[in-house]
Short mmCIF file of C-alpha atoms in Angstrom, two decimals:
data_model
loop_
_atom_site.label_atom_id
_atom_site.label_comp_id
_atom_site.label_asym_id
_atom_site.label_seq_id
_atom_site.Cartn_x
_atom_site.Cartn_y
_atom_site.Cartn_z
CA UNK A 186 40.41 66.59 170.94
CA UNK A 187 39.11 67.61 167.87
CA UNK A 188 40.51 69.70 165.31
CA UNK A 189 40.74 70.41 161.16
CA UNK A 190 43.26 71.16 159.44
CA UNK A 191 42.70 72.90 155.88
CA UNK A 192 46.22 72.30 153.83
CA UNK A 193 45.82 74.80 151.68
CA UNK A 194 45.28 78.84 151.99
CA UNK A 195 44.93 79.47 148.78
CA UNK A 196 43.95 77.28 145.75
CA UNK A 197 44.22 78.57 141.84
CA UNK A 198 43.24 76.53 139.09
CA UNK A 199 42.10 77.19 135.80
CA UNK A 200 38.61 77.23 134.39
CA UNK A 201 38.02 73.77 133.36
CA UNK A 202 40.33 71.69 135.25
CA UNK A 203 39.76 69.85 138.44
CA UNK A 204 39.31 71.15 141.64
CA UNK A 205 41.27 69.72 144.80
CA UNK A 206 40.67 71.30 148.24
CA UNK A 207 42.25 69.19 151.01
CA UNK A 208 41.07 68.81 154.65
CA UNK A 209 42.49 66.64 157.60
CA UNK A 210 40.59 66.17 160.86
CA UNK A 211 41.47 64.84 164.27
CA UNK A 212 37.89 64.12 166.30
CA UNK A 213 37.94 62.19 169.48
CA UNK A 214 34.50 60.55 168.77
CA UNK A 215 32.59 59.46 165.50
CA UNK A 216 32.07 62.48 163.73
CA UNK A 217 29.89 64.58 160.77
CA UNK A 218 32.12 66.22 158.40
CA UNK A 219 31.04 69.17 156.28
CA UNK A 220 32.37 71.49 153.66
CA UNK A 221 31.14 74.84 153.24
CA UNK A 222 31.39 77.98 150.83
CA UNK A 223 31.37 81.38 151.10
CA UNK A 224 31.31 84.08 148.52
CA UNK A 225 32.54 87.07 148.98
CA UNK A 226 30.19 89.39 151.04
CA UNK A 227 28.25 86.31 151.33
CA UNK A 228 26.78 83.95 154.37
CA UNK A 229 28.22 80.40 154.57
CA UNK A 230 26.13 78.28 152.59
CA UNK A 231 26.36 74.49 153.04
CA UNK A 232 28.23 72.01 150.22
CA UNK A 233 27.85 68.78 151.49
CA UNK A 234 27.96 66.55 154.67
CA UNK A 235 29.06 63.39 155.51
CA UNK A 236 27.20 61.40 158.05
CA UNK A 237 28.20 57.82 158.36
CA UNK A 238 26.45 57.16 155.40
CA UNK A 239 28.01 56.63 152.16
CA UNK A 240 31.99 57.49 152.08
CA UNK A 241 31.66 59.29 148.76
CA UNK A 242 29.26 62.33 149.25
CA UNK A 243 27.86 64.28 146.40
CA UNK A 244 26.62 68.15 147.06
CA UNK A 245 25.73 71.10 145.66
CA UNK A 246 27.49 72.40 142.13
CA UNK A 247 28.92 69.14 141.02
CA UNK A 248 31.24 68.87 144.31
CA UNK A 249 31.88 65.72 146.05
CA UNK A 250 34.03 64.89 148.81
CA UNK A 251 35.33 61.42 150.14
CA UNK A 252 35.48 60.47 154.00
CA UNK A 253 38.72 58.17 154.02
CA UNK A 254 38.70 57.08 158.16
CA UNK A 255 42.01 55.71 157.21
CA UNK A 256 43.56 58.81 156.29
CA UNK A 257 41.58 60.96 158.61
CA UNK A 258 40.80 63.01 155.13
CA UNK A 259 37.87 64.88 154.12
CA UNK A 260 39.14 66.10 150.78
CA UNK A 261 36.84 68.16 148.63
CA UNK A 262 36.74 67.69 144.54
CA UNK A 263 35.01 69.08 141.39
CA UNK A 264 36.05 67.65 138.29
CA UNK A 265 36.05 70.74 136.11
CA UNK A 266 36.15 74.10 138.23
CA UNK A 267 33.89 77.09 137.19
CA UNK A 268 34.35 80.52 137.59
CA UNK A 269 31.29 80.78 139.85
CA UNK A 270 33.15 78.76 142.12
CA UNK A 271 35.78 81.02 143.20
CA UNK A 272 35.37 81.58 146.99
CA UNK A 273 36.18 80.62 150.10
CA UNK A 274 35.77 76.72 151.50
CA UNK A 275 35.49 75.76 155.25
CA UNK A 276 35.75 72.09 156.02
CA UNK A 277 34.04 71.42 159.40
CA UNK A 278 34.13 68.76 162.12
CA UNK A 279 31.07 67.92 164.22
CA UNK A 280 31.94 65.10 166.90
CA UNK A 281 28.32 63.02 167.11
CA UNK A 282 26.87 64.21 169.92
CA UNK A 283 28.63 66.28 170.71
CA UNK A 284 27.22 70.13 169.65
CA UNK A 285 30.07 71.83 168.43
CA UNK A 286 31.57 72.58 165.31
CA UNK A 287 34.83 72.93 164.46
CA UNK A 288 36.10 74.81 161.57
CA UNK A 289 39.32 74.94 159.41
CA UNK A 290 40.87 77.87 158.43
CA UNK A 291 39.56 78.41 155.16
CA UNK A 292 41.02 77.78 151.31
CA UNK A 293 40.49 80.31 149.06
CA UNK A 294 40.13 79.10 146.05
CA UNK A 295 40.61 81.65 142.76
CA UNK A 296 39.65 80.50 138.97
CA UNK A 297 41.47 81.51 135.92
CA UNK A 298 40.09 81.98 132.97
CA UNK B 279 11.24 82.15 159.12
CA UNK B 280 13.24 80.42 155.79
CA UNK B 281 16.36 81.18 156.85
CA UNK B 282 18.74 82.87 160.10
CA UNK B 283 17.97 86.28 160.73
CA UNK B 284 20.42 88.54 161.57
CA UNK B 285 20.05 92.01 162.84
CA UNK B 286 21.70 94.68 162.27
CA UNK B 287 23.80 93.98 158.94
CA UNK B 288 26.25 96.34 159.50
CA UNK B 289 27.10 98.27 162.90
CA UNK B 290 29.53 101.20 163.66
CA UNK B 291 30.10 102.29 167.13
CA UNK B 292 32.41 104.11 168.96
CA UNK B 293 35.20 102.56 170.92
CA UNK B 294 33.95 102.22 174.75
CA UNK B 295 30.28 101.79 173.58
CA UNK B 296 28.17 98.74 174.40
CA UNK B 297 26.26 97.02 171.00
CA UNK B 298 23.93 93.97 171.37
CA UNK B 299 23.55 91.99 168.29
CA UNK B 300 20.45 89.91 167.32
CA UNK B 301 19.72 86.33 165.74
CA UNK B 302 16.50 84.93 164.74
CA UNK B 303 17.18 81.07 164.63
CA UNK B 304 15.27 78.44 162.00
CA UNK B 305 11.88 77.89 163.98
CA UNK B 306 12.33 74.75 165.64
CA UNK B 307 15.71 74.35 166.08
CA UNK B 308 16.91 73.76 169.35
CA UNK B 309 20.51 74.48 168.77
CA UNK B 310 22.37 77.96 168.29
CA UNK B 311 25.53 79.25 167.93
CA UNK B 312 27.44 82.59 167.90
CA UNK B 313 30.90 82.61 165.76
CA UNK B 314 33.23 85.48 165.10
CA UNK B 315 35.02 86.12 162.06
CA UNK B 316 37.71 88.52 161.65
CA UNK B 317 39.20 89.84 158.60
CA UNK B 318 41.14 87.55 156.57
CA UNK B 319 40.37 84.77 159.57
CA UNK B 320 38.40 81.66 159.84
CA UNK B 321 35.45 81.17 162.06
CA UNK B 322 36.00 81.43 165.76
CA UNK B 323 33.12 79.57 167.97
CA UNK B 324 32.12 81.96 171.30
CA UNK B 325 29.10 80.39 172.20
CA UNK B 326 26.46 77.58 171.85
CA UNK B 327 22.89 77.05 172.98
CA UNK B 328 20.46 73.93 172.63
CA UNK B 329 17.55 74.01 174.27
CA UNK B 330 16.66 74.33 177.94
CA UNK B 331 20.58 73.08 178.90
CA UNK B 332 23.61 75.68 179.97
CA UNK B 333 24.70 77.41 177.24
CA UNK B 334 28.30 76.07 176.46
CA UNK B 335 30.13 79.83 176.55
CA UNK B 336 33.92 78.26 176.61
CA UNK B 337 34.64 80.08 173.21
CA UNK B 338 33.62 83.68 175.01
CA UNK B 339 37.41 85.92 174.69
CA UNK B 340 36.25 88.23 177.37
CA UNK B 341 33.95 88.66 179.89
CA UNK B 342 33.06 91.89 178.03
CA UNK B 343 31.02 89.24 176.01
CA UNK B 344 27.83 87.59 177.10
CA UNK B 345 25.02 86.01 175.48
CA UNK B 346 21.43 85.33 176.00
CA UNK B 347 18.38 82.75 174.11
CA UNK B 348 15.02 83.11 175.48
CA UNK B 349 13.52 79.48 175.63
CA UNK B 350 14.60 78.34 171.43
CA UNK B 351 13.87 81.49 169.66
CA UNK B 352 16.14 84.75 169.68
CA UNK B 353 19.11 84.99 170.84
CA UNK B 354 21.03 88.69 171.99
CA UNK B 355 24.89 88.92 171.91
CA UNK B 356 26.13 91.64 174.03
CA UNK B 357 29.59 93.20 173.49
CA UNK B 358 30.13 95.89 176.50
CA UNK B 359 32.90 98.74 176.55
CA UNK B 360 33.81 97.50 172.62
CA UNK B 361 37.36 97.47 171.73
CA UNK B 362 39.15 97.64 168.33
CA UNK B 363 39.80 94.33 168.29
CA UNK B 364 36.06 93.59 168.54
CA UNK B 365 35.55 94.49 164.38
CA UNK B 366 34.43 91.22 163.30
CA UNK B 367 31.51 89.63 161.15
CA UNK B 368 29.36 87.98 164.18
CA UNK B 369 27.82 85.05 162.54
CA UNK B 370 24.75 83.22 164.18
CA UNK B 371 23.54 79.58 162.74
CA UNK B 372 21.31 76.99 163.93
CA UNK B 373 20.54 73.74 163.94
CA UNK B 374 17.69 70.82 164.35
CA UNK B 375 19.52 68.59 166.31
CA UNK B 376 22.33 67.02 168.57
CA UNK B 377 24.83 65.01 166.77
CA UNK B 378 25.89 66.03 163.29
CA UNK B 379 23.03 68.03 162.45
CA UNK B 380 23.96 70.37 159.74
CA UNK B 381 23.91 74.18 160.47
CA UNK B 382 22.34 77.00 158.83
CA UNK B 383 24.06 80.66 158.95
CA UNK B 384 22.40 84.05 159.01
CA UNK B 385 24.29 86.83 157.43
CA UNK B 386 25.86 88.01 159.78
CA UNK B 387 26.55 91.34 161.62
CA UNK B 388 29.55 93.45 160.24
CA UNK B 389 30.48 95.21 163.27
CA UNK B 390 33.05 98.03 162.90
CA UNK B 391 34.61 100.02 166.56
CA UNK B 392 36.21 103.07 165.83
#
């Protein structure tokens, strides 16, 4: 079965700091792992995937996200979050082969100033 | 085109009424899906096309819902006798591949029964 899970609804940090979104997945085969963004009134517009390559994947805006198989963990990170940044974050499961993606709820994630 | 092409943006119909919704993939992508989105909600898969197979329509909610792709280009989502609970963002996306390929979204359609 596959599955994400997205621990948090909502994120707030403060302009500056670091930026932790968490995702857990459950995939039955080997499987692609993305994260994506959306801004309000916005279409989905891809961060970063993971594709058996590299465990530490860079992406888009100074976001990076580490695939730990271990820990069935897809977390997403910025070191210092922006206020362009505030939006909404899918993590997604793709099993290989398998043409179907699966997507977490969502973290919305606001920035102070 | 550059990117998923979605048509209309926005669409408003009356409660009962039938509304087909349109997506123009990435050319030559074989793959393409239909998601809903409801308010407040994440993305819920209805449907899934790639290539000449069976479309995979196991995320459908209602036979009320049915979807077409002529060969790999457009694709036509039908909604008949719309319902309330039907107001959603429709998102389309395609992709280039089987097996982890990313996808790219249109827009979307903003469809609002009243």
């Amino acid at each position: 079965a596959q599955s994400v899970t997205q621990l948090d609804s909502h994120v707030s940090v403060s302009e500056g700091t670091p930026v932790l979104l968490r995702c857990n997945y459950s995939s039955s085969y080997s499987p692609s792992l993305f994260w994506y963004v959306q801004h309000p009134n916005k279409g989905l517009q891809l961060l970063l995937k993971y594709t058996s390559a590299a465990t530490l994947v860079k992406g888009i805006n100074g976001f990076e996200a580490e695939f730990k198989k271990s820990e069935t963990s897809f977390h997403l990170t910025k070191p210092s979050a922006h206020m362009s940044d505030a939006a909404e974050y899918f993590c997604v499961v793709s099993p290989y082969n398998f043409n179907k993606f699966y997507f977490g709820s969502g973290t919305k994630l606001n920035v102070k100033p | 085109g550059a990117g998923v092409s979605q048509s209309p943006s926005n669409k408003v119909t009356e409660k009962g009424k039938d509304v087909e919704l349109r997506c123009d993939p990435i050319s030559g992508h074989t793959a393409l899906y239909w998601y809903r989105q409801r308010l407040g909600q994440g993305l819920e898969f209805l449907i899934y096309f790639q290539g000449n197979s069976a479309p995979d329509k196991s995320g459908l909610p209602s036979d009320r819902f049915s979807a077409e792709r002529t060969g790999e280009s457009v694709s036509t989502l039908t909604i008949q006798r719309t319902q309330q609970e039907d107001s959603a963002v429709y998102l389309c996306a395609s992709s280039l591949e089987a097996g982890g390929a990313e996808a790219f979204f249109g827009q979307g359609t903003r469809l609002t029964v009243v």
